[in-house]
Short mmCIF file of N, CA and C in Angstrom, two decimals:
data_model
loop_
_atom_site.label_atom_id
_atom_site.label_comp_id
_atom_site.label_asym_id
_atom_site.label_seq_id
_atom_site.Cartn_x
_atom_site.Cartn_y
_atom_site.Cartn_z
N MET A 1 0.83 -1.20 0.00
CA MET A 1 0.00 0.00 0.00
C MET A 1 0.86 1.25 0.00
N SER A 2 1.98 1.24 0.69
CA SER A 2 2.84 2.41 0.71
C SER A 2 3.45 2.67 -0.67
N GLU A 3 3.63 1.60 -1.47
CA GLU A 3 4.15 1.78 -2.83
C GLU A 3 3.15 2.55 -3.69
N LYS A 4 1.86 2.26 -3.53
CA LYS A 4 0.85 2.98 -4.28
C LYS A 4 0.81 4.45 -3.88
N LYS A 5 0.98 4.71 -2.60
CA LYS A 5 0.96 6.09 -2.12
C LYS A 5 2.15 6.86 -2.68
N LYS A 6 3.33 6.24 -2.68
CA LYS A 6 4.51 6.89 -3.22
C LYS A 6 4.35 7.15 -4.71
N LEU A 7 3.77 6.19 -5.43
CA LEU A 7 3.57 6.35 -6.86
C LEU A 7 2.60 7.50 -7.15
N SER A 8 1.55 7.61 -6.36
CA SER A 8 0.60 8.71 -6.58
C SER A 8 1.24 10.05 -6.26
N ASP A 9 2.10 10.11 -5.23
CA ASP A 9 2.80 11.36 -4.91
C ASP A 9 3.72 11.78 -6.04
N ILE A 10 4.40 10.82 -6.63
CA ILE A 10 5.29 11.12 -7.76
C ILE A 10 4.48 11.66 -8.93
N ASN A 11 3.36 11.04 -9.22
CA ASN A 11 2.53 11.51 -10.32
C ASN A 11 1.97 12.90 -10.06
N LYS A 12 1.60 13.19 -8.82
CA LYS A 12 1.09 14.51 -8.48
C LYS A 12 2.18 15.56 -8.66
N ASN A 13 3.38 15.25 -8.19
CA ASN A 13 4.49 16.19 -8.35
C ASN A 13 4.84 16.40 -9.82
N LEU A 14 4.78 15.33 -10.60
CA LEU A 14 5.06 15.44 -12.03
C LEU A 14 4.01 16.31 -12.71
N MET A 15 2.74 16.08 -12.38
CA MET A 15 1.68 16.89 -12.99
C MET A 15 1.81 18.35 -12.56
N PHE A 16 2.10 18.58 -11.29
CA PHE A 16 2.23 19.95 -10.81
C PHE A 16 3.39 20.66 -11.49
N SER A 17 4.49 19.95 -11.68
CA SER A 17 5.65 20.58 -12.32
C SER A 17 5.37 20.91 -13.79
N LYS A 18 4.47 20.15 -14.43
CA LYS A 18 4.11 20.47 -15.82
C LYS A 18 3.14 21.65 -15.88
N ILE A 19 2.27 21.76 -14.89
CA ILE A 19 1.32 22.86 -14.85
C ILE A 19 2.02 24.15 -14.44
N MET A 20 2.90 24.07 -13.46
CA MET A 20 3.61 25.23 -12.93
C MET A 20 5.11 25.04 -13.16
N PRO A 21 5.61 25.36 -14.35
CA PRO A 21 7.01 25.11 -14.64
C PRO A 21 7.98 25.92 -13.79
N SER A 22 7.53 26.99 -13.16
CA SER A 22 8.43 27.77 -12.32
C SER A 22 8.67 27.12 -10.97
N TYR A 23 7.95 26.05 -10.69
CA TYR A 23 8.13 25.32 -9.45
C TYR A 23 8.76 23.97 -9.75
N LYS A 24 9.56 23.46 -8.84
CA LYS A 24 10.13 22.12 -9.00
C LYS A 24 9.90 21.33 -7.74
N ALA A 25 9.73 20.03 -7.89
CA ALA A 25 9.49 19.17 -6.74
C ALA A 25 10.81 18.86 -6.05
N SER A 26 10.84 19.01 -4.74
CA SER A 26 12.05 18.69 -3.98
C SER A 26 12.02 17.22 -3.60
N ALA A 27 13.07 16.73 -3.00
CA ALA A 27 13.19 15.32 -2.64
C ALA A 27 12.14 14.91 -1.61
N GLU A 28 11.71 15.84 -0.75
CA GLU A 28 10.72 15.51 0.28
C GLU A 28 9.31 15.41 -0.29
N GLY A 29 9.11 15.82 -1.52
CA GLY A 29 7.79 15.76 -2.13
C GLY A 29 7.07 17.08 -2.10
N SER A 30 7.59 18.06 -1.39
CA SER A 30 6.96 19.38 -1.41
C SER A 30 7.49 20.17 -2.59
N CYS A 31 6.80 21.19 -2.96
CA CYS A 31 7.20 21.99 -4.11
C CYS A 31 7.80 23.29 -3.64
N THR A 32 8.89 23.68 -4.28
CA THR A 32 9.55 24.94 -3.98
C THR A 32 9.74 25.69 -5.27
N GLN A 33 9.81 26.99 -5.19
CA GLN A 33 10.00 27.78 -6.39
C GLN A 33 11.43 27.64 -6.85
N GLY A 34 11.59 27.32 -8.13
CA GLY A 34 12.92 27.15 -8.69
C GLY A 34 13.30 28.37 -9.49
N SER A 35 14.60 28.62 -9.58
CA SER A 35 15.06 29.73 -10.38
C SER A 35 16.24 29.25 -11.23
N ALA A 36 16.03 29.16 -12.52
CA ALA A 36 17.07 28.69 -13.42
C ALA A 36 18.13 29.77 -13.62
N ASN A 37 17.71 31.02 -13.61
CA ASN A 37 18.66 32.12 -13.75
C ASN A 37 18.24 33.26 -12.82
N PRO A 38 19.15 34.18 -12.52
CA PRO A 38 18.82 35.26 -11.57
C PRO A 38 17.66 36.13 -12.03
N GLU A 39 17.48 36.30 -13.33
CA GLU A 39 16.41 37.16 -13.83
C GLU A 39 15.03 36.58 -13.54
N SER A 40 14.91 35.25 -13.46
CA SER A 40 13.61 34.63 -13.23
C SER A 40 13.06 34.92 -11.84
N GLU A 41 13.89 35.39 -10.91
CA GLU A 41 13.40 35.72 -9.58
C GLU A 41 12.44 36.91 -9.62
N ASN A 42 12.54 37.76 -10.61
CA ASN A 42 11.66 38.92 -10.73
C ASN A 42 10.41 38.61 -11.55
N LEU A 43 10.33 37.44 -12.14
CA LEU A 43 9.18 37.09 -12.96
C LEU A 43 7.99 36.75 -12.07
N GLN A 44 6.81 37.15 -12.52
CA GLN A 44 5.59 36.88 -11.78
C GLN A 44 4.41 36.86 -12.72
N TYR A 45 3.31 36.29 -12.25
CA TYR A 45 2.07 36.29 -13.03
C TYR A 45 1.37 37.62 -12.78
N ILE A 46 1.07 38.33 -13.85
CA ILE A 46 0.46 39.66 -13.72
C ILE A 46 -0.73 39.74 -14.67
N ASN A 47 -1.85 40.23 -14.14
CA ASN A 47 -3.06 40.45 -14.93
C ASN A 47 -2.96 41.83 -15.58
N ILE A 48 -2.76 41.85 -16.89
CA ILE A 48 -2.61 43.12 -17.61
C ILE A 48 -3.88 43.95 -17.50
N ASN A 49 -5.03 43.31 -17.59
CA ASN A 49 -6.29 44.05 -17.51
C ASN A 49 -6.45 44.74 -16.16
N GLU A 50 -5.95 44.12 -15.11
CA GLU A 50 -6.01 44.75 -13.78
C GLU A 50 -5.18 46.03 -13.76
N LEU A 51 -4.00 46.00 -14.35
CA LEU A 51 -3.16 47.20 -14.41
C LEU A 51 -3.86 48.33 -15.17
N ILE A 52 -4.49 47.98 -16.28
CA ILE A 52 -5.17 48.99 -17.10
C ILE A 52 -6.37 49.57 -16.35
N ILE A 53 -7.15 48.71 -15.70
CA ILE A 53 -8.33 49.17 -14.96
C ILE A 53 -7.93 50.10 -13.83
N ILE A 54 -6.93 49.72 -13.06
CA ILE A 54 -6.50 50.53 -11.92
C ILE A 54 -5.95 51.87 -12.40
N SER A 55 -5.19 51.86 -13.49
CA SER A 55 -4.61 53.12 -13.96
C SER A 55 -5.63 54.03 -14.64
N SER A 56 -6.73 53.49 -15.14
CA SER A 56 -7.71 54.28 -15.88
C SER A 56 -8.92 54.72 -15.05
N ALA A 57 -9.18 54.04 -13.96
CA ALA A 57 -10.43 54.28 -13.22
C ALA A 57 -10.57 55.71 -12.73
N GLU A 58 -9.55 56.26 -12.12
CA GLU A 58 -9.67 57.61 -11.56
C GLU A 58 -9.89 58.65 -12.65
N ARG A 59 -9.17 58.52 -13.76
CA ARG A 59 -9.33 59.46 -14.88
C ARG A 59 -10.75 59.41 -15.43
N ILE A 60 -11.30 58.22 -15.58
CA ILE A 60 -12.65 58.07 -16.14
C ILE A 60 -13.70 58.58 -15.15
N MET A 61 -13.52 58.28 -13.87
CA MET A 61 -14.49 58.73 -12.87
C MET A 61 -14.46 60.25 -12.73
N THR A 62 -13.30 60.86 -12.92
CA THR A 62 -13.21 62.32 -12.90
C THR A 62 -13.96 62.91 -14.08
N ALA A 63 -13.77 62.32 -15.25
CA ALA A 63 -14.45 62.81 -16.46
C ALA A 63 -15.97 62.68 -16.34
N LEU A 64 -16.44 61.65 -15.64
CA LEU A 64 -17.88 61.43 -15.47
C LEU A 64 -18.45 62.15 -14.24
N ARG A 65 -17.59 62.88 -13.53
CA ARG A 65 -17.98 63.60 -12.32
C ARG A 65 -18.59 62.68 -11.27
N CYS A 66 -17.94 61.53 -11.10
CA CYS A 66 -18.34 60.58 -10.07
C CYS A 66 -17.50 60.80 -8.83
N CYS A 67 -18.00 60.35 -7.71
CA CYS A 67 -17.25 60.42 -6.46
C CYS A 67 -15.99 59.56 -6.60
N ARG A 68 -14.86 60.08 -6.10
CA ARG A 68 -13.59 59.36 -6.21
C ARG A 68 -13.04 58.98 -4.85
N CYS A 69 -13.91 58.88 -3.86
CA CYS A 69 -13.43 58.45 -2.54
C CYS A 69 -12.95 57.00 -2.65
N SER A 70 -12.22 56.55 -1.66
CA SER A 70 -11.64 55.21 -1.74
C SER A 70 -12.70 54.12 -1.85
N ARG A 71 -13.84 54.31 -1.20
CA ARG A 71 -14.90 53.30 -1.26
C ARG A 71 -15.49 53.21 -2.66
N CYS A 72 -15.78 54.34 -3.29
CA CYS A 72 -16.34 54.34 -4.64
C CYS A 72 -15.32 53.83 -5.66
N MET A 73 -14.05 54.22 -5.49
CA MET A 73 -13.00 53.73 -6.38
C MET A 73 -12.90 52.21 -6.29
N ARG A 74 -12.88 51.69 -5.07
CA ARG A 74 -12.81 50.23 -4.89
C ARG A 74 -14.00 49.54 -5.53
N THR A 75 -15.19 50.11 -5.35
CA THR A 75 -16.39 49.50 -5.90
C THR A 75 -16.33 49.43 -7.42
N VAL A 76 -15.95 50.52 -8.06
CA VAL A 76 -15.88 50.56 -9.52
C VAL A 76 -14.78 49.63 -10.03
N ILE A 77 -13.62 49.66 -9.39
CA ILE A 77 -12.51 48.81 -9.84
C ILE A 77 -12.86 47.34 -9.68
N LEU A 78 -13.42 46.96 -8.54
CA LEU A 78 -13.79 45.56 -8.33
C LEU A 78 -14.89 45.10 -9.29
N ASP A 79 -15.87 45.98 -9.52
CA ASP A 79 -16.94 45.64 -10.46
C ASP A 79 -16.37 45.44 -11.87
N ALA A 80 -15.47 46.33 -12.28
CA ALA A 80 -14.86 46.20 -13.61
C ALA A 80 -13.98 44.95 -13.70
N LEU A 81 -13.23 44.66 -12.65
CA LEU A 81 -12.39 43.46 -12.66
C LEU A 81 -13.23 42.18 -12.75
N ASN A 82 -14.41 42.21 -12.15
CA ASN A 82 -15.28 41.04 -12.22
C ASN A 82 -15.95 40.89 -13.58
N ARG A 83 -16.09 41.97 -14.31
CA ARG A 83 -16.74 41.92 -15.63
C ARG A 83 -15.76 41.61 -16.77
N ILE A 84 -14.50 41.98 -16.61
CA ILE A 84 -13.50 41.80 -17.66
C ILE A 84 -12.75 40.49 -17.41
N PRO A 85 -12.57 39.66 -18.44
CA PRO A 85 -11.78 38.43 -18.23
C PRO A 85 -10.32 38.77 -17.95
N ALA A 86 -9.71 37.96 -17.12
CA ALA A 86 -8.30 38.16 -16.78
C ALA A 86 -7.42 37.87 -17.98
N ASP A 87 -6.32 38.58 -18.09
CA ASP A 87 -5.34 38.38 -19.16
C ASP A 87 -3.96 38.34 -18.52
N TYR A 88 -3.58 37.16 -18.03
CA TYR A 88 -2.32 37.01 -17.30
C TYR A 88 -1.15 36.77 -18.24
N ILE A 89 -0.02 37.36 -17.85
CA ILE A 89 1.24 37.07 -18.52
C ILE A 89 2.27 36.79 -17.44
N TYR A 90 3.32 36.07 -17.80
CA TYR A 90 4.40 35.73 -16.87
C TYR A 90 5.60 36.56 -17.27
N THR A 91 5.84 37.63 -16.53
CA THR A 91 6.89 38.57 -16.89
C THR A 91 7.27 39.42 -15.69
N THR A 92 8.18 40.33 -15.89
CA THR A 92 8.53 41.27 -14.83
C THR A 92 7.47 42.38 -14.78
N HIS A 93 7.43 43.09 -13.68
CA HIS A 93 6.43 44.16 -13.53
C HIS A 93 6.65 45.27 -14.56
N THR A 94 7.90 45.58 -14.85
CA THR A 94 8.22 46.63 -15.83
C THR A 94 7.73 46.25 -17.21
N ASP A 95 7.97 44.99 -17.61
CA ASP A 95 7.50 44.53 -18.92
C ASP A 95 5.97 44.46 -18.97
N ALA A 96 5.34 44.15 -17.84
CA ALA A 96 3.88 44.11 -17.80
C ALA A 96 3.30 45.51 -18.00
N LEU A 97 3.92 46.52 -17.40
CA LEU A 97 3.45 47.89 -17.61
C LEU A 97 3.61 48.30 -19.07
N ARG A 98 4.69 47.89 -19.68
CA ARG A 98 4.91 48.18 -21.10
C ARG A 98 3.85 47.47 -21.96
N ALA A 99 3.57 46.21 -21.63
CA ALA A 99 2.57 45.45 -22.38
C ALA A 99 1.18 46.03 -22.19
N ALA A 100 0.89 46.51 -20.97
CA ALA A 100 -0.43 47.11 -20.71
C ALA A 100 -0.63 48.37 -21.53
N GLY A 101 0.45 49.12 -21.77
CA GLY A 101 0.35 50.33 -22.58
C GLY A 101 0.08 50.03 -24.04
N GLN A 102 0.36 48.81 -24.49
CA GLN A 102 0.16 48.45 -25.88
C GLN A 102 -1.17 47.73 -26.12
N GLN A 103 -1.89 47.40 -25.05
CA GLN A 103 -3.16 46.70 -25.18
C GLN A 103 -4.27 47.65 -25.62
N PRO A 104 -5.21 47.18 -26.45
CA PRO A 104 -6.38 48.00 -26.76
C PRO A 104 -7.25 48.13 -25.51
N THR A 105 -7.70 49.34 -25.24
CA THR A 105 -8.41 49.58 -23.98
C THR A 105 -9.88 49.96 -24.16
N SER A 106 -10.42 49.89 -25.35
CA SER A 106 -11.80 50.35 -25.55
C SER A 106 -12.80 49.51 -24.75
N LEU A 107 -12.63 48.19 -24.71
CA LEU A 107 -13.55 47.34 -23.94
C LEU A 107 -13.43 47.64 -22.46
N ILE A 108 -12.22 47.83 -21.99
CA ILE A 108 -11.99 48.11 -20.57
C ILE A 108 -12.56 49.48 -20.21
N THR A 109 -12.34 50.47 -21.06
CA THR A 109 -12.88 51.81 -20.81
C THR A 109 -14.40 51.78 -20.78
N ASP A 110 -15.02 51.09 -21.72
CA ASP A 110 -16.48 50.97 -21.73
C ASP A 110 -16.99 50.31 -20.45
N THR A 111 -16.29 49.29 -20.00
CA THR A 111 -16.71 48.59 -18.78
C THR A 111 -16.59 49.50 -17.56
N ILE A 112 -15.49 50.24 -17.45
CA ILE A 112 -15.32 51.16 -16.32
C ILE A 112 -16.39 52.23 -16.35
N VAL A 113 -16.70 52.76 -17.53
CA VAL A 113 -17.75 53.78 -17.66
C VAL A 113 -19.08 53.21 -17.19
N ASN A 114 -19.42 51.99 -17.63
CA ASN A 114 -20.68 51.37 -17.22
C ASN A 114 -20.73 51.14 -15.71
N CYS A 115 -19.62 50.70 -15.13
CA CYS A 115 -19.57 50.47 -13.68
C CYS A 115 -19.71 51.78 -12.92
N ALA A 116 -19.04 52.84 -13.39
CA ALA A 116 -19.11 54.14 -12.73
C ALA A 116 -20.51 54.73 -12.83
N LEU A 117 -21.11 54.63 -14.01
CA LEU A 117 -22.47 55.16 -14.17
C LEU A 117 -23.48 54.37 -13.35
N SER A 118 -23.27 53.07 -13.24
CA SER A 118 -24.14 52.25 -12.41
C SER A 118 -24.06 52.68 -10.95
N LEU A 119 -22.84 52.92 -10.48
CA LEU A 119 -22.65 53.38 -9.09
C LEU A 119 -23.26 54.77 -8.91
N LYS A 120 -23.06 55.65 -9.90
CA LYS A 120 -23.57 57.02 -9.82
C LYS A 120 -25.10 57.03 -9.79
N SER A 121 -25.74 56.13 -10.55
CA SER A 121 -27.19 56.10 -10.58
C SER A 121 -27.79 55.60 -9.27
N LYS A 122 -27.03 54.82 -8.51
CA LYS A 122 -27.50 54.34 -7.22
C LYS A 122 -27.39 55.40 -6.14
N GLY A 123 -26.61 56.42 -6.39
CA GLY A 123 -26.37 57.44 -5.39
C GLY A 123 -25.04 57.22 -4.73
N VAL A 124 -24.55 58.24 -4.09
CA VAL A 124 -23.23 58.16 -3.46
C VAL A 124 -23.26 57.15 -2.33
N HIS A 125 -22.31 56.26 -2.34
CA HIS A 125 -22.11 55.24 -1.31
C HIS A 125 -23.32 54.32 -1.15
N ALA A 126 -24.02 54.02 -2.24
CA ALA A 126 -25.15 53.11 -2.18
C ALA A 126 -24.66 51.69 -2.04
N ASN A 127 -25.39 50.89 -1.31
CA ASN A 127 -25.01 49.48 -1.13
C ASN A 127 -25.68 48.61 -2.14
#
């Protein structure tokens, strides 16, 4: 029975290493983050759409004359993040900002506008 358990652990670690190539299985069976080169230590999974939404929300809410308090900003940003599909890339934060600047933003802008107008129509700080 212990042989079956060991075999299943090996298969789990193998599957995990294929799904998450930045992680490697250690001898104890736990997974640790591996770094093949020093540059990979700065690599991370980043949602480009999240960067665009956060950077655009205040400008759009100002243009629409919506309240920009922290509660309203959080509400609009969270609502927009829930409506827009995630677009993750595995890169450094600097490269992600560069990639976000090259992404088309019309869908994201429309979504933020709709979220802000929805909040505005409910009244300030409506639940």
